[in-house]
Amino acid sequence: MLHSPLNRQLAERHHASAPLVAAISSLGRAAKRIAFELRGAGLAGLLGDAGTTSHQGEAQQKLDLHANDLICAELRFSGTTGIVASEEIEQPHLLNDTGSLAVLIDTLDGSSNIDANMPVGMIFSIYARLGSSPSADVLQPGCQQLAAGYVIFSSATVMVVATSGRVDAFTLCPYTGDFLLSLAAITTPVTSQYYSVNEGYAATWDPATQQFVAAHRIGRRGRYVGALVADFHRNLLYGGLFLYPADHSSGQPVTKLRLCYEGNPLAFIAEAAGGAGSTGRQRLLAIQPTNLHQRVAIAIGSRDDVAAYEAALRAQ
Ligand code: AHG
Ligand code: MN
Ligand code: MN
């Protein structure tokens, strides 16, 4: 029922195991701490660049690193997470020898938005450990996820959690500090009036994508926040298509978003809500990852919109 607390809803309606409930609850504790830090970041000197570059060659925001530390500490404390893999860390990290789960994290998504007080998010993807090696644990196809979710830090702090076939949203109660069920059994409209793509890059797309977007935008409203979680969340609730196509300007297709901790968790959520997640040519959840930080093109959201884009690419 609405306002059911996170751990009870996970156990009773998602039939999540105790280790999985513990891991997601620890992510909820980390999210509360991040939400608190974000509110005062401008006064605590936590905004802006950390002055470091990640192993992926990207400038790191102070809060990227701070969120990473908070999340890893809470996951370690939960005891049920054996392996954590993060956008900010090159290799998977052993937290607890006995932990049965592997958790993959985009610790702060849309972090370039932070200084302008725009929405940001955290994305998580949870697998059962296979037990052979940390890299095998984290390089599983997205269809093997036990659960996936994100937290959007905006006017409210909302955690969305999906297990196979069910998506619920929990709002952080400002009075009690608990994540309480606010939207139950979310389904996403099969088509929509919204589309989200950075049209500043249109000249770099393949011709079929250029033609598709030029036609798809007619009669639709463009919404693009610059934080994947924020665009995805609006599209999940209202319907919409989020596209991040490859950049072909160098001759070779170059993509930006990461499969393992951006594409797969959001595709798992989209499919559980009746939507779809694709590269434009194949289902994201069917891809066998080869590298923790590998990048893919992404077309995700309303089922019929994703299918229309895939058909446009097939026809080219
Ligand atoms: P992150 O902050 O985790 O690196 O993710 C940023 C991503 C994603 O959140 C967003 O949709 C995309 O970058 C925006 O990219 P552009 O600024 O190139 O449009
Ligand atoms: Mn991201
Ligand atoms: Mn990030």
PDB file of N, CA and C and ligand atoms in Angstrom, residues 64 87-88 106-109 111 258, ligand 3:
ATOM      1  N   ASP A  64      31.241  13.627  -7.248  1.00  0.00           N
ATOM      2  CA  ASP A  64      31.383  12.277  -7.832  1.00  0.00           C
ATOM      3  C   ASP A  64      32.155  11.387  -6.861  1.00  0.00           C
ATOM      4  N   GLU A  87      31.580   3.750 -11.728  1.00  0.00           N
ATOM      5  CA  GLU A  87      32.077   4.567 -12.840  1.00  0.00           C
ATOM      6  C   GLU A  87      33.409   5.199 -12.489  1.00  0.00           C
ATOM      7  N   GLU A  88      33.572   5.491 -11.172  1.00  0.00           N
ATOM      8  CA  GLU A  88      34.764   6.249 -10.760  1.00  0.00           C
ATOM      9  C   GLU A  88      35.979   5.376 -10.461  1.00  0.00           C
ATOM     10  N   ASP A 106      26.604   3.991 -11.019  1.00  0.00           N
ATOM     11  CA  ASP A 106      26.960   5.333 -11.486  1.00  0.00           C
ATOM     12  C   ASP A 106      26.714   6.228 -10.281  1.00  0.00           C
ATOM     13  N   THR A 107      27.777   6.583  -9.596  1.00  0.00           N
ATOM     14  CA  THR A 107      27.613   7.202  -8.270  1.00  0.00           C
ATOM     15  C   THR A 107      26.913   8.541  -8.353  1.00  0.00           C
ATOM     16  N   LEU A 108      27.215   9.315  -9.393  1.00  0.00           N
ATOM     17  CA  LEU A 108      26.492  10.580  -9.553  1.00  0.00           C
ATOM     18  C   LEU A 108      26.326  10.808 -11.043  1.00  0.00           C
ATOM     19  N   ASP A 109      25.090  10.664 -11.499  1.00  0.00           N
ATOM     20  CA  ASP A 109      24.820  10.803 -12.935  1.00  0.00           C
ATOM     21  C   ASP A 109      24.375  12.236 -13.223  1.00  0.00           C
ATOM     22  N   SER A 111      26.564  14.725 -13.319  1.00  0.00           N
ATOM     23  CA  SER A 111      27.289  15.549 -12.331  1.00  0.00           C
ATOM     24  C   SER A 111      27.716  16.904 -12.884  1.00  0.00           C
ATOM     25  N   ARG A 258      27.469   4.500 -20.706  1.00  0.00           N
ATOM     26  CA  ARG A 258      28.076   3.212 -20.376  1.00  0.00           C
ATOM     27  C   ARG A 258      27.014   2.138 -20.269  1.00  0.00           C
TER      28      ARG A 258
HETATM   29 MN    MN B   3      28.445   9.565 -13.149  1.00  0.00          MN
END
